[in-house]
Amino acid sequence: MKRSMFREYMADWSWKKIKEGAKENKAVWNCMYAAFVMMFSMSASIAGENFQLTDALLSIGMFLPICIVMVSVMEHPIRLRKMRYLCPQTEGERARSVRLTYYFRVGIHMIIFLMGLLLLFSVGFFHWESLVFLLLNDFMLSTIVPIYGINGKAAFQLVVLLIAIMLTNMAQLVVISGPEPHRTVQIILYAIFFLIELPLFIGFSQYIKKELCAARNFEEVM
């Protein structure tokens, strides 16, 4: 089962699907583009005139996993391939298949983020507060899904959530690049998380649940 899900996950990676996903999910595409820009601009701003390899590695460890996961979100929506709906399955079996495929994708995303965190804290300074914060942000990014059709509320929640995550990740990158724990900065960042990011994520999770339910039925997907 896991092998088949992994093969299907890898098979969905194609330039054609990336372009289709970018056209349909502009919010996700714009955040991925912003991550690319930040990856280079942050390494330059942190280094200043005394550029070092570690500065570039810090930016890569922070923003490259975001880029990869954003592409994966567009490439691997909750909804199954059309051919999967032609298989003789009950609604309960298909619902289980949808959930397992989604959880598998979330797991792959977290592995990608953990590799980035390993690079981050290998070349930067380790702070427990930063690790926990980035894990929370990474989990939220790992679970997001594309938005189908017109859903202004979900689109607003997703865009603001992605912007908040990108900005707070940038602030954590500055903290990790130095030995000082920056307690005041951490307090502000955690306040942003609990007052802005978490309510938005809880709200958007309702859309994720709706998509998980809709993906069971061929008629709703089509």
PDB file of C-alpha atoms in Angstrom:
ATOM      1  CA  MET A   1       0.000   0.000   0.000  1.00  0.00           C
ATOM      2  CA  LYS A   2       2.744   2.446   1.002  1.00  0.00           C
ATOM      3  CA  ARG A   3       4.802   1.532  -2.059  1.00  0.00           C
ATOM      4  CA  SER A   4       1.851   2.137  -4.390  1.00  0.00           C
ATOM      5  CA  MET A   5       1.148   5.512  -2.752  1.00  0.00           C
ATOM      6  CA  PHE A   6       4.800   6.492  -3.096  1.00  0.00           C
ATOM      7  CA  ARG A   7       4.876   5.446  -6.770  1.00  0.00           C
ATOM      8  CA  GLU A   8       1.699   7.416  -7.420  1.00  0.00           C
ATOM      9  CA  TYR A   9       3.110  10.409  -5.551  1.00  0.00           C
ATOM     10  CA  MET A  10       6.283  10.412  -7.639  1.00  0.00           C
ATOM     11  CA  ALA A  11       4.375   9.808 -10.883  1.00  0.00           C
ATOM     12  CA  ASP A  12       2.371  12.997 -10.345  1.00  0.00           C
ATOM     13  CA  TRP A  13       5.496  15.164 -10.595  1.00  0.00           C
ATOM     14  CA  SER A  14       5.464  16.753 -14.057  1.00  0.00           C
ATOM     15  CA  TRP A  15       6.038  20.201 -15.530  1.00  0.00           C
ATOM     16  CA  LYS A  16       2.585  20.111 -17.121  1.00  0.00           C
ATOM     17  CA  LYS A  17       0.883  19.601 -13.772  1.00  0.00           C
ATOM     18  CA  ILE A  18       3.008  22.330 -12.196  1.00  0.00           C
ATOM     19  CA  LYS A  19       1.792  24.814 -14.825  1.00  0.00           C
ATOM     20  CA  GLU A  20      -1.812  23.690 -14.423  1.00  0.00           C
ATOM     21  CA  GLY A  21      -1.563  23.948 -10.649  1.00  0.00           C
ATOM     22  CA  ALA A  22       0.043  27.384 -10.827  1.00  0.00           C
ATOM     23  CA  LYS A  23      -2.763  28.619 -13.069  1.00  0.00           C
ATOM     24  CA  GLU A  24      -5.486  27.280 -10.781  1.00  0.00           C
ATOM     25  CA  ASN A  25      -3.829  28.118  -7.455  1.00  0.00           C
ATOM     26  CA  LYS A  26      -2.195  31.507  -7.841  1.00  0.00           C
ATOM     27  CA  ALA A  27      -1.941  32.067  -4.076  1.00  0.00           C
ATOM     28  CA  VAL A  28       0.232  28.984  -3.624  1.00  0.00           C
ATOM     29  CA  TRP A  29       2.294  29.844  -6.713  1.00  0.00           C
ATOM     30  CA  ASN A  30       2.916  33.417  -5.523  1.00  0.00           C
ATOM     31  CA  CYS A  31       4.092  32.191  -2.117  1.00  0.00           C
ATOM     32  CA  MET A  32       6.407  29.689  -3.770  1.00  0.00           C
ATOM     33  CA  TYR A  33       7.838  32.475  -5.935  1.00  0.00           C
ATOM     34  CA  ALA A  34       8.263  34.644  -2.831  1.00  0.00           C
ATOM     35  CA  ALA A  35      10.136  31.794  -1.139  1.00  0.00           C
ATOM     36  CA  PHE A  36      12.560  31.639  -4.063  1.00  0.00           C
ATOM     37  CA  VAL A  37      13.166  35.387  -3.853  1.00  0.00           C
ATOM     38  CA  MET A  38      13.613  35.261  -0.075  1.00  0.00           C
ATOM     39  CA  MET A  39      16.028  32.360  -0.343  1.00  0.00           C
ATOM     40  CA  PHE A  40      18.490  34.568  -2.198  1.00  0.00           C
ATOM     41  CA  SER A  41      17.714  37.964  -0.683  1.00  0.00           C
ATOM     42  CA  MET A  42      17.887  36.749   2.921  1.00  0.00           C
ATOM     43  CA  SER A  43      21.269  35.104   2.431  1.00  0.00           C
ATOM     44  CA  ALA A  44      22.598  38.384   1.044  1.00  0.00           C
ATOM     45  CA  SER A  45      21.068  40.543   3.780  1.00  0.00           C
ATOM     46  CA  ILE A  46      22.290  38.294   6.597  1.00  0.00           C
ATOM     47  CA  ALA A  47      25.796  38.140   5.203  1.00  0.00           C
ATOM     48  CA  GLY A  48      26.128  41.804   4.254  1.00  0.00           C
ATOM     49  CA  GLU A  49      29.589  42.504   2.977  1.00  0.00           C
ATOM     50  CA  ASN A  50      31.107  39.427   4.649  1.00  0.00           C
ATOM     51  CA  PHE A  51      29.239  36.758   2.709  1.00  0.00           C
ATOM     52  CA  GLN A  52      29.847  33.192   3.878  1.00  0.00           C
ATOM     53  CA  LEU A  53      28.663  29.793   2.686  1.00  0.00           C
ATOM     54  CA  THR A  54      26.766  29.258   5.940  1.00  0.00           C
ATOM     55  CA  ASP A  55      24.547  32.262   5.170  1.00  0.00           C
ATOM     56  CA  ALA A  56      23.496  30.738   1.859  1.00  0.00           C
ATOM     57  CA  LEU A  57      22.920  27.346   3.513  1.00  0.00           C
ATOM     58  CA  LEU A  58      20.681  28.945   6.139  1.00  0.00           C
ATOM     59  CA  SER A  59      18.459  30.476   3.473  1.00  0.00           C
ATOM     60  CA  ILE A  60      18.393  27.238   1.481  1.00  0.00           C
ATOM     61  CA  GLY A  61      17.487  25.213   4.568  1.00  0.00           C
ATOM     62  CA  MET A  62      14.626  27.591   5.359  1.00  0.00           C
ATOM     63  CA  PHE A  63      13.082  28.405   1.989  1.00  0.00           C
ATOM     64  CA  LEU A  64      13.948  25.577  -0.429  1.00  0.00           C
ATOM     65  CA  PRO A  65      11.746  23.060   1.466  1.00  0.00           C
ATOM     66  CA  ILE A  66       8.909  25.612   1.318  1.00  0.00           C
ATOM     67  CA  CYS A  67       9.290  25.859  -2.466  1.00  0.00           C
ATOM     68  CA  ILE A  68       9.290  22.067  -2.871  1.00  0.00           C
ATOM     69  CA  VAL A  69       6.253  21.607  -0.631  1.00  0.00           C
ATOM     70  CA  MET A  70       4.312  24.386  -2.372  1.00  0.00           C
ATOM     71  CA  VAL A  71       4.909  22.668  -5.720  1.00  0.00           C
ATOM     72  CA  SER A  72       3.859  19.355  -4.189  1.00  0.00           C
ATOM     73  CA  VAL A  73       0.626  20.909  -2.914  1.00  0.00           C
ATOM     74  CA  MET A  74      -0.252  21.920  -6.481  1.00  0.00           C
ATOM     75  CA  GLU A  75       0.877  18.565  -7.878  1.00  0.00           C
ATOM     76  CA  HIS A  76      -0.913  16.366  -5.338  1.00  0.00           C
ATOM     77  CA  PRO A  77      -4.399  17.619  -4.460  1.00  0.00           C
ATOM     78  CA  ILE A  78      -6.722  15.688  -2.167  1.00  0.00           C
ATOM     79  CA  ARG A  79      -8.873  14.602  -5.085  1.00  0.00           C
ATOM     80  CA  LEU A  80      -7.838  11.305  -6.596  1.00  0.00           C
ATOM     81  CA  ARG A  81      -7.056  10.639 -10.238  1.00  0.00           C
ATOM     82  CA  LYS A  82     -10.143  10.135 -12.405  1.00  0.00           C
ATOM     83  CA  MET A  83      -9.206   6.528 -13.095  1.00  0.00           C
ATOM     84  CA  ARG A  84      -9.205   5.810  -9.352  1.00  0.00           C
ATOM     85  CA  TYR A  85     -12.920   6.627  -9.221  1.00  0.00           C
ATOM     86  CA  LEU A  86     -13.611   3.916 -11.792  1.00  0.00           C
ATOM     87  CA  CYS A  87     -12.258   1.227  -9.487  1.00  0.00           C
ATOM     88  CA  PRO A  88     -14.924  -0.942  -7.806  1.00  0.00           C
ATOM     89  CA  GLN A  89     -14.866   0.592  -4.318  1.00  0.00           C
ATOM     90  CA  THR A  90     -17.518   1.408  -1.778  1.00  0.00           C
ATOM     91  CA  GLU A  91     -17.766   4.996  -0.561  1.00  0.00           C
ATOM     92  CA  GLY A  92     -16.211   3.949   2.726  1.00  0.00           C
ATOM     93  CA  GLU A  93     -13.238   2.315   0.994  1.00  0.00           C
ATOM     94  CA  ARG A  94     -12.728   5.354  -1.217  1.00  0.00           C
ATOM     95  CA  ALA A  95     -12.938   7.679   1.795  1.00  0.00           C
ATOM     96  CA  ARG A  96     -10.229   5.612   3.508  1.00  0.00           C
ATOM     97  CA  SER A  97      -8.090   5.752   0.356  1.00  0.00           C
ATOM     98  CA  VAL A  98      -8.490   9.533   0.163  1.00  0.00           C
ATOM     99  CA  ARG A  99      -7.519   9.989   3.818  1.00  0.00           C
ATOM    100  CA  LEU A 100      -4.497   7.683   3.589  1.00  0.00           C
ATOM    101  CA  THR A 101      -3.240   9.392   0.426  1.00  0.00           C
ATOM    102  CA  TYR A 102      -3.613  12.805   2.048  1.00  0.00           C
ATOM    103  CA  TYR A 103      -1.868  11.724   5.274  1.00  0.00           C
ATOM    104  CA  PHE A 104       0.903  10.142   3.228  1.00  0.00           C
ATOM    105  CA  ARG A 105       1.425  13.430   1.380  1.00  0.00           C
ATOM    106  CA  VAL A 106       1.526  15.338   4.678  1.00  0.00           C
ATOM    107  CA  GLY A 107       4.140  12.878   5.941  1.00  0.00           C
ATOM    108  CA  ILE A 108       6.302  13.373   2.845  1.00  0.00           C
ATOM    109  CA  HIS A 109       6.092  17.142   3.302  1.00  0.00           C
ATOM    110  CA  MET A 110       7.169  16.919   6.939  1.00  0.00           C
ATOM    111  CA  ILE A 111      10.164  14.769   5.965  1.00  0.00           C
ATOM    112  CA  ILE A 112      11.181  17.470   3.461  1.00  0.00           C
ATOM    113  CA  PHE A 113      10.862  20.148   6.153  1.00  0.00           C
ATOM    114  CA  LEU A 114      12.808  18.065   8.688  1.00  0.00           C
ATOM    115  CA  MET A 115      15.679  17.789   6.222  1.00  0.00           C
ATOM    116  CA  GLY A 116      15.643  21.578   5.922  1.00  0.00           C
ATOM    117  CA  LEU A 117      15.605  21.983   9.715  1.00  0.00           C
ATOM    118  CA  LEU A 118      18.533  19.590  10.016  1.00  0.00           C
ATOM    119  CA  LEU A 119      20.505  21.788   7.625  1.00  0.00           C
ATOM    120  CA  LEU A 120      19.381  24.954   9.420  1.00  0.00           C
ATOM    121  CA  PHE A 121      20.491  23.917  12.872  1.00  0.00           C
ATOM    122  CA  SER A 122      23.639  22.245  11.576  1.00  0.00           C
ATOM    123  CA  VAL A 123      25.032  25.505  10.219  1.00  0.00           C
ATOM    124  CA  GLY A 124      23.167  27.962  12.488  1.00  0.00           C
ATOM    125  CA  PHE A 125      22.646  28.350  16.220  1.00  0.00           C
ATOM    126  CA  PHE A 126      20.223  25.970  17.937  1.00  0.00           C
ATOM    127  CA  HIS A 127      17.313  27.466  19.889  1.00  0.00           C
ATOM    128  CA  TRP A 128      14.488  25.273  21.219  1.00  0.00           C
ATOM    129  CA  GLU A 129      11.980  28.077  20.755  1.00  0.00           C
ATOM    130  CA  SER A 130      12.887  28.370  17.068  1.00  0.00           C
ATOM    131  CA  LEU A 131      12.716  24.604  16.504  1.00  0.00           C
ATOM    132  CA  VAL A 132       9.231  24.279  18.001  1.00  0.00           C
ATOM    133  CA  PHE A 133       7.977  27.357  16.159  1.00  0.00           C
ATOM    134  CA  LEU A 134       9.290  26.194  12.780  1.00  0.00           C
ATOM    135  CA  LEU A 135       7.862  22.699  13.308  1.00  0.00           C
ATOM    136  CA  LEU A 136       4.431  24.232  13.928  1.00  0.00           C
ATOM    137  CA  ASN A 137       4.686  26.390  10.817  1.00  0.00           C
ATOM    138  CA  ASP A 138       5.969  23.455   8.767  1.00  0.00           C
ATOM    139  CA  PHE A 139       3.072  21.267   9.882  1.00  0.00           C
ATOM    140  CA  MET A 140       0.542  23.873   8.776  1.00  0.00           C
ATOM    141  CA  LEU A 141       2.256  24.216   5.392  1.00  0.00           C
ATOM    142  CA  SER A 142       2.326  20.428   5.032  1.00  0.00           C
ATOM    143  CA  THR A 143      -1.445  20.136   5.409  1.00  0.00           C
ATOM    144  CA  ILE A 144      -2.694  22.902   3.100  1.00  0.00           C
ATOM    145  CA  VAL A 145      -4.561  21.968  -0.064  1.00  0.00           C
ATOM    146  CA  PRO A 146      -5.379  23.712  -3.360  1.00  0.00           C
ATOM    147  CA  ILE A 147      -8.595  25.708  -3.534  1.00  0.00           C
ATOM    148  CA  TYR A 148     -11.104  24.642  -6.183  1.00  0.00           C
ATOM    149  CA  GLY A 149     -13.686  26.972  -7.656  1.00  0.00           C
ATOM    150  CA  ILE A 150     -14.722  30.206  -5.976  1.00  0.00           C
ATOM    151  CA  ASN A 151     -14.315  30.184  -2.221  1.00  0.00           C
ATOM    152  CA  GLY A 152     -13.420  33.684  -1.068  1.00  0.00           C
ATOM    153  CA  LYS A 153     -13.267  32.856   2.632  1.00  0.00           C
ATOM    154  CA  ALA A 154     -10.907  29.897   2.229  1.00  0.00           C
ATOM    155  CA  ALA A 155      -8.758  31.809  -0.274  1.00  0.00           C
ATOM    156  CA  PHE A 156      -8.429  34.749   2.133  1.00  0.00           C
ATOM    157  CA  GLN A 157      -7.528  32.440   5.023  1.00  0.00           C
ATOM    158  CA  LEU A 158      -4.922  30.634   2.921  1.00  0.00           C
ATOM    159  CA  VAL A 159      -3.269  33.778   1.542  1.00  0.00           C
ATOM    160  CA  VAL A 160      -3.016  35.523   4.925  1.00  0.00           C
ATOM    161  CA  LEU A 161      -1.821  32.307   6.594  1.00  0.00           C
ATOM    162  CA  LEU A 162       0.918  31.797   3.997  1.00  0.00           C
ATOM    163  CA  ILE A 163       2.056  35.416   4.291  1.00  0.00           C
ATOM    164  CA  ALA A 164       2.186  35.168   8.096  1.00  0.00           C
ATOM    165  CA  ILE A 165       4.170  31.922   7.944  1.00  0.00           C
ATOM    166  CA  MET A 166       6.660  33.341   5.437  1.00  0.00           C
ATOM    167  CA  LEU A 167       7.244  36.503   7.478  1.00  0.00           C
ATOM    168  CA  THR A 168       7.621  34.710  10.808  1.00  0.00           C
ATOM    169  CA  ASN A 169       9.975  32.176   9.214  1.00  0.00           C
ATOM    170  CA  MET A 170      12.095  35.076   7.987  1.00  0.00           C
ATOM    171  CA  ALA A 171      12.265  36.421  11.542  1.00  0.00           C
ATOM    172  CA  GLN A 172      13.273  33.007  12.873  1.00  0.00           C
ATOM    173  CA  LEU A 173      16.024  32.820  10.276  1.00  0.00           C
ATOM    174  CA  VAL A 174      17.545  35.986  11.713  1.00  0.00           C
ATOM    175  CA  VAL A 175      17.363  34.458  15.219  1.00  0.00           C
ATOM    176  CA  ILE A 176      19.001  31.194  14.122  1.00  0.00           C
ATOM    177  CA  SER A 177      21.818  33.051  12.379  1.00  0.00           C
ATOM    178  CA  GLY A 178      23.063  34.499  15.701  1.00  0.00           C
ATOM    179  CA  PRO A 179      23.915  33.165  19.172  1.00  0.00           C
ATOM    180  CA  GLU A 180      21.494  35.449  21.029  1.00  0.00           C
ATOM    181  CA  PRO A 181      18.122  33.815  21.910  1.00  0.00           C
ATOM    182  CA  HIS A 182      16.171  37.062  21.186  1.00  0.00           C
ATOM    183  CA  ARG A 183      13.506  36.431  23.870  1.00  0.00           C
ATOM    184  CA  THR A 184      11.462  39.500  22.940  1.00  0.00           C
ATOM    185  CA  VAL A 185      11.385  38.479  19.279  1.00  0.00           C
ATOM    186  CA  GLN A 186      10.285  34.960  20.221  1.00  0.00           C
ATOM    187  CA  ILE A 187       7.469  36.318  22.401  1.00  0.00           C
ATOM    188  CA  ILE A 188       6.228  38.466  19.513  1.00  0.00           C
ATOM    189  CA  LEU A 189       6.459  35.581  17.040  1.00  0.00           C
ATOM    190  CA  TYR A 190       4.553  33.196  19.309  1.00  0.00           C
ATOM    191  CA  ALA A 191       1.919  35.891  19.861  1.00  0.00           C
ATOM    192  CA  ILE A 192       1.526  36.149  16.073  1.00  0.00           C
ATOM    193  CA  PHE A 193       1.225  32.376  15.895  1.00  0.00           C
ATOM    194  CA  PHE A 194      -1.500  32.044  18.510  1.00  0.00           C
ATOM    195  CA  LEU A 195      -3.424  35.210  17.601  1.00  0.00           C
ATOM    196  CA  ILE A 196      -3.190  35.096  13.791  1.00  0.00           C
ATOM    197  CA  GLU A 197      -1.771  31.894  12.344  1.00  0.00           C
ATOM    198  CA  LEU A 198      -3.576  29.355  14.538  1.00  0.00           C
ATOM    199  CA  PRO A 199      -7.103  30.850  14.097  1.00  0.00           C
ATOM    200  CA  LEU A 200      -6.535  31.059  10.335  1.00  0.00           C
ATOM    201  CA  PHE A 201      -5.331  27.468  10.228  1.00  0.00           C
ATOM    202  CA  ILE A 202      -8.312  26.260  12.246  1.00  0.00           C
ATOM    203  CA  GLY A 203     -10.613  28.110   9.869  1.00  0.00           C
ATOM    204  CA  PHE A 204      -8.895  26.718   6.764  1.00  0.00           C
ATOM    205  CA  SER A 205      -8.973  23.202   8.213  1.00  0.00           C
ATOM    206  CA  GLN A 206     -12.750  23.314   7.715  1.00  0.00           C
ATOM    207  CA  TYR A 207     -12.119  23.654   3.979  1.00  0.00           C
ATOM    208  CA  ILE A 208      -9.669  20.718   4.138  1.00  0.00           C
ATOM    209  CA  LYS A 209     -12.345  18.569   5.808  1.00  0.00           C
ATOM    210  CA  LYS A 210     -14.824  19.639   3.134  1.00  0.00           C
ATOM    211  CA  GLU A 211     -12.386  18.583   0.401  1.00  0.00           C
ATOM    212  CA  LEU A 212     -11.762  15.248   2.091  1.00  0.00           C
ATOM    213  CA  CYS A 213     -15.501  14.602   2.053  1.00  0.00           C
ATOM    214  CA  ALA A 214     -15.968  15.839  -1.517  1.00  0.00           C
ATOM    215  CA  ALA A 215     -13.130  13.655  -2.810  1.00  0.00           C
ATOM    216  CA  ARG A 216     -15.138  10.547  -1.946  1.00  0.00           C
ATOM    217  CA  ASN A 217     -17.709  11.183  -4.669  1.00  0.00           C
ATOM    218  CA  PHE A 218     -16.996  11.127  -8.386  1.00  0.00           C
ATOM    219  CA  GLU A 219     -19.837  13.572  -9.108  1.00  0.00           C
ATOM    220  CA  GLU A 220     -18.490  16.260  -6.757  1.00  0.00           C
ATOM    221  CA  VAL A 221     -14.924  15.923  -8.033  1.00  0.00           C
ATOM    222  CA  MET A 222     -16.008  16.272 -11.638  1.00  0.00           C
TER     223      MET A 222
END
